[in-house]
Amino acid sequence: MRTLIKFDWSRVSAATEEFARSLYWKVRKPTIVILMGPPGSGKGTTALRLAPLLKTSPLSTGDLFRKEIADRTPLGLRLESYINSGKLVPDALVIAVIRENLLRRKYWNGVVLDGFPRTLLQAKLLDKLLQNLGLSVDRVVLLAPAEDVIISRLSARLTCSNTTCGRTYHLQSKPPQVADICDACKSPLMRRKDDVPAVIADRLSTYRRESDPICEHYASKLSVIKPTAVETEEEVLAKVTAAL
Ligand code: AMP
């Protein structure tokens, strides 16, 4: 009978783990993809599907932050007012969270970044962080649906309350099988506090202000995809994989 030996990382010191990571990255460079787009552009759904195709893991800063808030951690308490009002979390705080997460074993094969970087400074800090690790961003994909598509999606969006699931639904175009219950994990669905008209407007204007300089910064690695209101998630994913 084949015996599977599972390595017990809990017995390994931080220094040994770091050494193992650097060896691993010498043999297999991680793939780093940035998925950009305004709120409601389908980044989250696309990242969840794209990451396994690239043998990487999705990393959404919004999801990480919402989990901190749900768990009532000290970081979550600091984040809450920014997120509920649709304001950007300060760059230094975001980059610290990204750094801590990128080094986790879960991301050793690479990452599809969703919702990060969101400012030019974050992009530059990410480049520096990756450079120090001997890595760089491979590709950047911008999902850019028309504004009416975005507003329709956000104002009818339902999100799974289980922060480790985080799947999203749309009241008309992608309703759950059972009303208000997540198909995948059976947790109750909820409206995000920042998916209300006044906050949506604020989030979109912040996005418009901050996104162009990031696109210019990554111009040589950028592909732009314009999902339409009638395109399915599969069709958008196919366009993204073709672009990569
Ligand atoms: P999202 O789920 O990507 O729409 O993010 C939800 C909220 O989390 C945003 O409106 C911001 O308040 C905060 N947030 C997420 N990612 C970032 C980031 N990279 N920089 C600053 N704030 C962020």
PDB file of C-alpha atoms and ligand atoms in Angstrom:
ATOM      1  CA  MET A   1       0.000   0.000   0.000  1.00  0.00           C
ATOM      2  CA  ARG A   2       1.290   3.443  -0.875  1.00  0.00           C
ATOM      3  CA  THR A   3       2.068   5.487   2.220  1.00  0.00           C
ATOM      4  CA  LEU A   4       1.557   9.209   1.967  1.00  0.00           C
ATOM      5  CA  ILE A   5       3.968  11.109   4.171  1.00  0.00           C
ATOM      6  CA  LYS A   6       2.520  14.440   5.136  1.00  0.00           C
ATOM      7  CA  PHE A   7       5.110  16.990   6.132  1.00  0.00           C
ATOM      8  CA  ASP A   8       4.473  18.570   9.513  1.00  0.00           C
ATOM      9  CA  TRP A   9       5.270  22.255   8.972  1.00  0.00           C
ATOM     10  CA  SER A  10       4.293  23.134  12.533  1.00  0.00           C
ATOM     11  CA  ARG A  11       7.632  21.643  13.714  1.00  0.00           C
ATOM     12  CA  VAL A  12       9.673  23.803  11.337  1.00  0.00           C
ATOM     13  CA  SER A  13      11.217  27.109  12.437  1.00  0.00           C
ATOM     14  CA  ALA A  14      10.434  30.316  10.545  1.00  0.00           C
ATOM     15  CA  ALA A  15      14.047  30.445   9.264  1.00  0.00           C
ATOM     16  CA  THR A  16      13.857  26.884   7.900  1.00  0.00           C
ATOM     17  CA  GLU A  17      10.531  27.612   6.238  1.00  0.00           C
ATOM     18  CA  GLU A  18      12.006  30.716   4.619  1.00  0.00           C
ATOM     19  CA  PHE A  19      14.955  28.644   3.375  1.00  0.00           C
ATOM     20  CA  ALA A  20      12.549  26.016   1.975  1.00  0.00           C
ATOM     21  CA  ARG A  21      10.573  28.762   0.224  1.00  0.00           C
ATOM     22  CA  SER A  22      13.630  30.299  -1.405  1.00  0.00           C
ATOM     23  CA  LEU A  23      14.756  26.839  -2.629  1.00  0.00           C
ATOM     24  CA  TYR A  24      11.257  26.131  -3.930  1.00  0.00           C
ATOM     25  CA  TRP A  25      11.180  29.431  -5.816  1.00  0.00           C
ATOM     26  CA  LYS A  26      14.556  28.643  -7.421  1.00  0.00           C
ATOM     27  CA  VAL A  27      13.006  25.505  -8.932  1.00  0.00           C
ATOM     28  CA  ARG A  28       9.552  26.888  -9.591  1.00  0.00           C
ATOM     29  CA  LYS A  29       9.038  30.615  -9.945  1.00  0.00           C
ATOM     30  CA  PRO A  30       5.605  31.658  -8.673  1.00  0.00           C
ATOM     31  CA  THR A  31       3.178  33.170 -11.169  1.00  0.00           C
ATOM     32  CA  ILE A  32       1.988  36.643 -10.140  1.00  0.00           C
ATOM     33  CA  VAL A  33      -1.105  37.941 -11.901  1.00  0.00           C
ATOM     34  CA  ILE A  34      -2.979  41.137 -11.018  1.00  0.00           C
ATOM     35  CA  LEU A  35      -6.683  41.275 -11.804  1.00  0.00           C
ATOM     36  CA  MET A  36      -7.840  44.883 -11.885  1.00  0.00           C
ATOM     37  CA  GLY A  37     -11.245  46.433 -12.390  1.00  0.00           C
ATOM     38  CA  PRO A  38     -13.865  48.600 -10.728  1.00  0.00           C
ATOM     39  CA  PRO A  39     -16.100  47.212  -7.981  1.00  0.00           C
ATOM     40  CA  GLY A  40     -18.670  44.942  -9.648  1.00  0.00           C
ATOM     41  CA  SER A  41     -16.492  44.139 -12.668  1.00  0.00           C
ATOM     42  CA  GLY A  42     -16.409  40.440 -11.777  1.00  0.00           C
ATOM     43  CA  LYS A  43     -12.809  40.397 -10.458  1.00  0.00           C
ATOM     44  CA  GLY A  44     -13.640  38.245  -7.450  1.00  0.00           C
ATOM     45  CA  THR A  45     -15.534  35.577  -9.399  1.00  0.00           C
ATOM     46  CA  THR A  46     -12.922  35.525 -12.170  1.00  0.00           C
ATOM     47  CA  ALA A  47     -10.026  35.338  -9.692  1.00  0.00           C
ATOM     48  CA  LEU A  48     -11.597  32.326  -7.938  1.00  0.00           C
ATOM     49  CA  ARG A  49     -11.871  30.477 -11.275  1.00  0.00           C
ATOM     50  CA  LEU A  50      -8.660  31.665 -12.866  1.00  0.00           C
ATOM     51  CA  ALA A  51      -6.324  30.887  -9.951  1.00  0.00           C
ATOM     52  CA  PRO A  52      -6.680  27.073 -10.079  1.00  0.00           C
ATOM     53  CA  LEU A  53      -6.219  27.108 -13.876  1.00  0.00           C
ATOM     54  CA  LEU A  54      -2.845  28.802 -13.308  1.00  0.00           C
ATOM     55  CA  LYS A  55      -2.095  26.456 -10.360  1.00  0.00           C
ATOM     56  CA  THR A  56      -2.050  29.482  -8.065  1.00  0.00           C
ATOM     57  CA  SER A  57      -4.347  30.781  -5.306  1.00  0.00           C
ATOM     58  CA  PRO A  58      -6.586  33.853  -5.371  1.00  0.00           C
ATOM     59  CA  LEU A  59      -5.815  36.619  -2.871  1.00  0.00           C
ATOM     60  CA  SER A  60      -8.473  39.280  -2.406  1.00  0.00           C
ATOM     61  CA  THR A  61      -7.599  42.131  -0.061  1.00  0.00           C
ATOM     62  CA  GLY A  62     -11.318  42.923   0.345  1.00  0.00           C
ATOM     63  CA  ASP A  63     -12.024  39.327   1.450  1.00  0.00           C
ATOM     64  CA  LEU A  64      -9.040  39.343   3.828  1.00  0.00           C
ATOM     65  CA  PHE A  65     -10.220  42.613   5.368  1.00  0.00           C
ATOM     66  CA  ARG A  66     -13.847  41.454   5.703  1.00  0.00           C
ATOM     67  CA  LYS A  67     -12.631  38.311   7.490  1.00  0.00           C
ATOM     68  CA  GLU A  68     -10.603  40.410   9.940  1.00  0.00           C
ATOM     69  CA  ILE A  69     -13.720  42.503  10.617  1.00  0.00           C
ATOM     70  CA  ALA A  70     -15.971  39.446  11.024  1.00  0.00           C
ATOM     71  CA  ASP A  71     -13.438  37.909  13.466  1.00  0.00           C
ATOM     72  CA  ARG A  72     -13.307  41.221  15.410  1.00  0.00           C
ATOM     73  CA  THR A  73      -9.484  41.219  15.393  1.00  0.00           C
ATOM     74  CA  PRO A  74      -7.583  44.419  16.346  1.00  0.00           C
ATOM     75  CA  LEU A  75      -6.754  44.890  12.641  1.00  0.00           C
ATOM     76  CA  GLY A  76     -10.422  44.342  11.748  1.00  0.00           C
ATOM     77  CA  LEU A  77     -11.512  47.067  14.168  1.00  0.00           C
ATOM     78  CA  ARG A  78      -9.095  49.504  12.485  1.00  0.00           C
ATOM     79  CA  LEU A  79     -10.360  48.548   9.026  1.00  0.00           C
ATOM     80  CA  GLU A  80     -14.091  48.655   9.664  1.00  0.00           C
ATOM     81  CA  SER A  81     -14.771  52.363   9.220  1.00  0.00           C
ATOM     82  CA  TYR A  82     -12.789  52.566   5.959  1.00  0.00           C
ATOM     83  CA  ILE A  83     -14.539  49.593   4.419  1.00  0.00           C
ATOM     84  CA  ASN A  84     -18.084  50.401   5.485  1.00  0.00           C
ATOM     85  CA  SER A  85     -17.750  53.896   4.041  1.00  0.00           C
ATOM     86  CA  GLY A  86     -16.068  52.729   0.812  1.00  0.00           C
ATOM     87  CA  LYS A  87     -12.810  54.581   1.585  1.00  0.00           C
ATOM     88  CA  LEU A  88      -9.427  53.093   0.732  1.00  0.00           C
ATOM     89  CA  VAL A  89      -7.485  51.530   3.600  1.00  0.00           C
ATOM     90  CA  PRO A  90      -4.110  53.332   4.087  1.00  0.00           C
ATOM     91  CA  ASP A  91      -1.375  51.998   1.767  1.00  0.00           C
ATOM     92  CA  ALA A  92       1.033  51.086   4.579  1.00  0.00           C
ATOM     93  CA  LEU A  93      -1.561  48.880   6.256  1.00  0.00           C
ATOM     94  CA  VAL A  94      -2.486  47.177   2.975  1.00  0.00           C
ATOM     95  CA  ILE A  95       1.094  46.421   1.974  1.00  0.00           C
ATOM     96  CA  ALA A  96       1.835  44.948   5.433  1.00  0.00           C
ATOM     97  CA  VAL A  97      -1.140  42.588   5.046  1.00  0.00           C
ATOM     98  CA  ILE A  98      -0.050  41.637   1.501  1.00  0.00           C
ATOM     99  CA  ARG A  99       3.529  40.964   2.580  1.00  0.00           C
ATOM    100  CA  GLU A 100       2.450  38.692   5.404  1.00  0.00           C
ATOM    101  CA  ASN A 101       0.112  36.740   3.125  1.00  0.00           C
ATOM    102  CA  LEU A 102       2.333  36.426   0.037  1.00  0.00           C
ATOM    103  CA  LEU A 103       4.914  34.527   2.056  1.00  0.00           C
ATOM    104  CA  ARG A 104       2.399  31.907   3.185  1.00  0.00           C
ATOM    105  CA  ARG A 105       2.867  28.383   1.814  1.00  0.00           C
ATOM    106  CA  LYS A 106      -0.566  28.634   0.222  1.00  0.00           C
ATOM    107  CA  TYR A 107       0.873  31.194  -2.214  1.00  0.00           C
ATOM    108  CA  TRP A 108       4.253  29.607  -2.954  1.00  0.00           C
ATOM    109  CA  ASN A 109       3.031  28.565  -6.424  1.00  0.00           C
ATOM    110  CA  GLY A 110       1.773  32.050  -7.145  1.00  0.00           C
ATOM    111  CA  VAL A 111      -1.185  34.286  -6.752  1.00  0.00           C
ATOM    112  CA  VAL A 112      -4.017  36.008  -8.590  1.00  0.00           C
ATOM    113  CA  LEU A 113      -4.327  39.370  -6.848  1.00  0.00           C
ATOM    114  CA  ASP A 114      -7.872  40.732  -6.689  1.00  0.00           C
ATOM    115  CA  GLY A 115      -8.404  44.283  -5.447  1.00  0.00           C
ATOM    116  CA  PHE A 116      -4.702  45.003  -5.018  1.00  0.00           C
ATOM    117  CA  PRO A 117      -2.855  47.195  -5.930  1.00  0.00           C
ATOM    118  CA  ARG A 118      -5.442  49.971  -5.828  1.00  0.00           C
ATOM    119  CA  THR A 119      -3.131  52.991  -5.854  1.00  0.00           C
ATOM    120  CA  LEU A 120       0.051  53.768  -7.759  1.00  0.00           C
ATOM    121  CA  LEU A 121       1.979  53.755  -4.476  1.00  0.00           C
ATOM    122  CA  GLN A 122       0.675  50.252  -3.693  1.00  0.00           C
ATOM    123  CA  ALA A 123       1.824  49.111  -7.162  1.00  0.00           C
ATOM    124  CA  LYS A 124       5.294  50.540  -6.579  1.00  0.00           C
ATOM    125  CA  LEU A 125       5.489  49.022  -3.087  1.00  0.00           C
ATOM    126  CA  LEU A 126       4.399  45.662  -4.517  1.00  0.00           C
ATOM    127  CA  ASP A 127       7.114  45.816  -7.189  1.00  0.00           C
ATOM    128  CA  LYS A 128       9.700  46.574  -4.503  1.00  0.00           C
ATOM    129  CA  LEU A 129       8.456  43.773  -2.265  1.00  0.00           C
ATOM    130  CA  LEU A 130       8.579  41.291  -5.165  1.00  0.00           C
ATOM    131  CA  GLN A 131      11.982  42.540  -6.278  1.00  0.00           C
ATOM    132  CA  ASN A 132      13.371  41.894  -2.781  1.00  0.00           C
ATOM    133  CA  LEU A 133      12.071  38.334  -3.097  1.00  0.00           C
ATOM    134  CA  GLY A 134      13.600  37.915  -6.595  1.00  0.00           C
ATOM    135  CA  LEU A 135      10.137  37.996  -8.225  1.00  0.00           C
ATOM    136  CA  SER A 136       8.066  40.286 -10.435  1.00  0.00           C
ATOM    137  CA  VAL A 137       4.509  40.750 -11.691  1.00  0.00           C
ATOM    138  CA  ASP A 138       3.902  38.523 -14.734  1.00  0.00           C
ATOM    139  CA  ARG A 139       0.656  39.892 -16.172  1.00  0.00           C
ATOM    140  CA  VAL A 140      -2.026  42.459 -15.375  1.00  0.00           C
ATOM    141  CA  VAL A 141      -5.599  42.005 -16.613  1.00  0.00           C
ATOM    142  CA  LEU A 142      -8.091  44.858 -16.438  1.00  0.00           C
ATOM    143  CA  LEU A 143     -11.791  43.943 -16.452  1.00  0.00           C
ATOM    144  CA  ALA A 144     -13.609  47.046 -17.652  1.00  0.00           C
ATOM    145  CA  PRO A 145     -17.367  46.652 -18.126  1.00  0.00           C
ATOM    146  CA  ALA A 146     -19.521  49.692 -18.988  1.00  0.00           C
ATOM    147  CA  GLU A 147     -20.703  51.754 -15.999  1.00  0.00           C
ATOM    148  CA  ASP A 148     -24.397  50.707 -16.266  1.00  0.00           C
ATOM    149  CA  VAL A 149     -23.327  47.028 -16.063  1.00  0.00           C
ATOM    150  CA  ILE A 150     -21.340  47.770 -12.896  1.00  0.00           C
ATOM    151  CA  ILE A 151     -24.150  49.653 -11.160  1.00  0.00           C
ATOM    152  CA  SER A 152     -26.724  46.978 -12.019  1.00  0.00           C
ATOM    153  CA  ARG A 153     -24.409  44.269 -10.659  1.00  0.00           C
ATOM    154  CA  LEU A 154     -23.538  46.034  -7.413  1.00  0.00           C
ATOM    155  CA  SER A 155     -27.048  47.118  -6.554  1.00  0.00           C
ATOM    156  CA  ALA A 156     -28.411  43.555  -6.940  1.00  0.00           C
ATOM    157  CA  ARG A 157     -25.405  41.696  -5.530  1.00  0.00           C
ATOM    158  CA  LEU A 158     -25.700  39.211  -2.688  1.00  0.00           C
ATOM    159  CA  THR A 159     -22.548  37.963  -0.966  1.00  0.00           C
ATOM    160  CA  CYS A 160     -22.012  34.816   1.110  1.00  0.00           C
ATOM    161  CA  SER A 161     -21.697  35.761   4.784  1.00  0.00           C
ATOM    162  CA  ASN A 162     -19.119  33.022   5.304  1.00  0.00           C
ATOM    163  CA  THR A 163     -15.914  35.013   4.813  1.00  0.00           C
ATOM    164  CA  THR A 164     -13.867  31.967   3.783  1.00  0.00           C
ATOM    165  CA  CYS A 165     -16.389  31.303   0.969  1.00  0.00           C
ATOM    166  CA  GLY A 166     -17.323  34.827  -0.143  1.00  0.00           C
ATOM    167  CA  ARG A 167     -19.200  33.729  -3.315  1.00  0.00           C
ATOM    168  CA  THR A 168     -21.377  36.347  -4.939  1.00  0.00           C
ATOM    169  CA  TYR A 169     -24.816  36.125  -6.570  1.00  0.00           C
ATOM    170  CA  HIS A 170     -27.043  38.496  -8.521  1.00  0.00           C
ATOM    171  CA  LEU A 171     -30.742  38.756  -7.691  1.00  0.00           C
ATOM    172  CA  GLN A 172     -31.743  38.554 -11.382  1.00  0.00           C
ATOM    173  CA  SER A 173     -28.926  37.117 -13.475  1.00  0.00           C
ATOM    174  CA  LYS A 174     -27.363  34.658 -11.005  1.00  0.00           C
ATOM    175  CA  PRO A 175     -29.785  33.941  -8.146  1.00  0.00           C
ATOM    176  CA  PRO A 176     -28.948  31.245  -5.576  1.00  0.00           C
ATOM    177  CA  GLN A 177     -30.839  27.918  -5.863  1.00  0.00           C
ATOM    178  CA  VAL A 178     -32.497  28.539  -2.464  1.00  0.00           C
ATOM    179  CA  ALA A 179     -33.378  32.164  -1.658  1.00  0.00           C
ATOM    180  CA  ASP A 180     -30.750  33.885   0.502  1.00  0.00           C
ATOM    181  CA  ILE A 181     -28.634  30.726   0.958  1.00  0.00           C
ATOM    182  CA  CYS A 182     -25.204  30.147  -0.611  1.00  0.00           C
ATOM    183  CA  ASP A 183     -25.260  27.222  -3.090  1.00  0.00           C
ATOM    184  CA  ALA A 184     -21.693  26.264  -2.188  1.00  0.00           C
ATOM    185  CA  CYS A 185     -21.497  26.381   1.622  1.00  0.00           C
ATOM    186  CA  LYS A 186     -25.179  26.855   2.637  1.00  0.00           C
ATOM    187  CA  SER A 187     -24.407  29.963   4.732  1.00  0.00           C
ATOM    188  CA  PRO A 188     -26.872  32.886   4.656  1.00  0.00           C
ATOM    189  CA  LEU A 189     -26.351  35.476   1.915  1.00  0.00           C
ATOM    190  CA  MET A 190     -26.157  39.174   2.770  1.00  0.00           C
ATOM    191  CA  ARG A 191     -25.899  42.601   1.148  1.00  0.00           C
ATOM    192  CA  ARG A 192     -22.442  44.071   1.704  1.00  0.00           C
ATOM    193  CA  LYS A 193     -22.589  47.301   3.729  1.00  0.00           C
ATOM    194  CA  ASP A 194     -20.665  49.063   0.950  1.00  0.00           C
ATOM    195  CA  ASP A 195     -23.069  47.868  -1.798  1.00  0.00           C
ATOM    196  CA  VAL A 196     -25.523  50.741  -1.225  1.00  0.00           C
ATOM    197  CA  PRO A 197     -25.944  53.584  -3.784  1.00  0.00           C
ATOM    198  CA  ALA A 198     -24.082  56.379  -1.915  1.00  0.00           C
ATOM    199  CA  VAL A 199     -21.109  54.176  -1.057  1.00  0.00           C
ATOM    200  CA  ILE A 200     -21.075  52.594  -4.545  1.00  0.00           C
ATOM    201  CA  ALA A 201     -20.749  56.091  -6.065  1.00  0.00           C
ATOM    202  CA  ASP A 202     -17.847  56.859  -3.737  1.00  0.00           C
ATOM    203  CA  ARG A 203     -16.069  53.586  -4.513  1.00  0.00           C
ATOM    204  CA  LEU A 204     -16.431  54.133  -8.255  1.00  0.00           C
ATOM    205  CA  SER A 205     -15.080  57.673  -8.112  1.00  0.00           C
ATOM    206  CA  THR A 206     -12.085  56.503  -6.037  1.00  0.00           C
ATOM    207  CA  TYR A 207     -11.511  53.732  -8.568  1.00  0.00           C
ATOM    208  CA  ARG A 208     -11.612  56.148 -11.535  1.00  0.00           C
ATOM    209  CA  ARG A 209      -9.107  58.459  -9.834  1.00  0.00           C
ATOM    210  CA  GLU A 210      -6.612  55.758  -8.855  1.00  0.00           C
ATOM    211  CA  SER A 211      -6.745  53.175 -11.642  1.00  0.00           C
ATOM    212  CA  ASP A 212      -5.333  55.015 -14.693  1.00  0.00           C
ATOM    213  CA  PRO A 213      -1.872  55.605 -13.159  1.00  0.00           C
ATOM    214  CA  ILE A 214      -1.684  51.899 -12.200  1.00  0.00           C
ATOM    215  CA  CYS A 215      -2.590  50.854 -15.764  1.00  0.00           C
ATOM    216  CA  GLU A 216       0.086  53.202 -17.130  1.00  0.00           C
ATOM    217  CA  HIS A 217       2.614  51.804 -14.650  1.00  0.00           C
ATOM    218  CA  TYR A 218       1.962  48.246 -15.873  1.00  0.00           C
ATOM    219  CA  ALA A 219       1.300  49.211 -19.542  1.00  0.00           C
ATOM    220  CA  SER A 220       3.749  46.642 -20.961  1.00  0.00           C
ATOM    221  CA  LYS A 221       2.061  43.787 -19.068  1.00  0.00           C
ATOM    222  CA  LEU A 222      -1.553  44.930 -19.377  1.00  0.00           C
ATOM    223  CA  SER A 223      -4.492  43.277 -21.202  1.00  0.00           C
ATOM    224  CA  VAL A 224      -7.886  44.998 -21.188  1.00  0.00           C
ATOM    225  CA  ILE A 225     -11.115  42.970 -21.335  1.00  0.00           C
ATOM    226  CA  LYS A 226     -14.557  44.557 -21.605  1.00  0.00           C
ATOM    227  CA  PRO A 227     -17.204  42.159 -20.285  1.00  0.00           C
ATOM    228  CA  THR A 228     -20.740  42.906 -21.532  1.00  0.00           C
ATOM    229  CA  ALA A 229     -24.006  42.575 -19.586  1.00  0.00           C
ATOM    230  CA  VAL A 230     -24.901  39.359 -21.420  1.00  0.00           C
ATOM    231  CA  GLU A 231     -21.559  37.561 -21.196  1.00  0.00           C
ATOM    232  CA  THR A 232     -21.418  34.593 -18.825  1.00  0.00           C
ATOM    233  CA  GLU A 233     -18.675  34.073 -16.232  1.00  0.00           C
ATOM    234  CA  GLU A 234     -17.281  31.272 -18.446  1.00  0.00           C
ATOM    235  CA  GLU A 235     -17.087  33.598 -21.454  1.00  0.00           C
ATOM    236  CA  VAL A 236     -15.255  36.267 -19.456  1.00  0.00           C
ATOM    237  CA  LEU A 237     -12.879  33.655 -18.017  1.00  0.00           C
ATOM    238  CA  ALA A 238     -12.169  32.352 -21.531  1.00  0.00           C
ATOM    239  CA  LYS A 239     -11.246  35.880 -22.668  1.00  0.00           C
ATOM    240  CA  VAL A 240      -8.967  36.335 -19.641  1.00  0.00           C
ATOM    241  CA  THR A 241      -7.162  33.026 -20.157  1.00  0.00           C
ATOM    242  CA  ALA A 242      -6.755  33.829 -23.863  1.00  0.00           C
ATOM    243  CA  ALA A 243      -5.222  37.186 -22.912  1.00  0.00           C
ATOM    244  CA  LEU A 244      -2.779  35.486 -20.548  1.00  0.00           C
TER     245      LEU A 244
HETATM  246  P1  AMP B   1     -13.386  44.907  -2.529  1.00  0.00           P
HETATM  247  O1  AMP B   1     -13.922  43.660  -1.916  1.00  0.00           O
HETATM  248  O2  AMP B   1     -12.176  44.664  -3.389  1.00  0.00           O
HETATM  249  O3  AMP B   1     -14.452  45.698  -3.249  1.00  0.00           O
HETATM  250  O4  AMP B   1     -12.850  45.842  -1.324  1.00  0.00           O
HETATM  251  C1  AMP B   1     -13.741  46.308  -0.331  1.00  0.00           C
HETATM  252  C2  AMP B   1     -13.122  47.448   0.433  1.00  0.00           C
HETATM  253  O5  AMP B   1     -11.905  47.018   1.068  1.00  0.00           O
HETATM  254  C3  AMP B   1     -12.702  48.641  -0.412  1.00  0.00           C
HETATM  255  O6  AMP B   1     -13.792  49.522  -0.687  1.00  0.00           O
HETATM  256  C4  AMP B   1     -11.651  49.284   0.488  1.00  0.00           C
HETATM  257  O7  AMP B   1     -12.261  49.955   1.581  1.00  0.00           O
HETATM  258  C5  AMP B   1     -10.936  48.068   1.071  1.00  0.00           C
HETATM  259  N1  AMP B   1      -9.801  47.624   0.236  1.00  0.00           N
HETATM  260  C6  AMP B   1      -9.697  46.438  -0.431  1.00  0.00           C
HETATM  261  N2  AMP B   1      -8.539  46.363  -1.067  1.00  0.00           N
HETATM  262  C7  AMP B   1      -7.886  47.532  -0.834  1.00  0.00           C
HETATM  263  C8  AMP B   1      -6.640  48.063  -1.253  1.00  0.00           C
HETATM  264  N3  AMP B   1      -5.814  47.374  -2.061  1.00  0.00           N
HETATM  265  N4  AMP B   1      -6.306  49.295  -0.805  1.00  0.00           N
HETATM  266  C9  AMP B   1      -7.099  49.999  -0.002  1.00  0.00           C
HETATM  267  N5  AMP B   1      -8.303  49.570   0.413  1.00  0.00           N
HETATM  268  C10 AMP B   1      -8.699  48.338   0.005  1.00  0.00           C
END
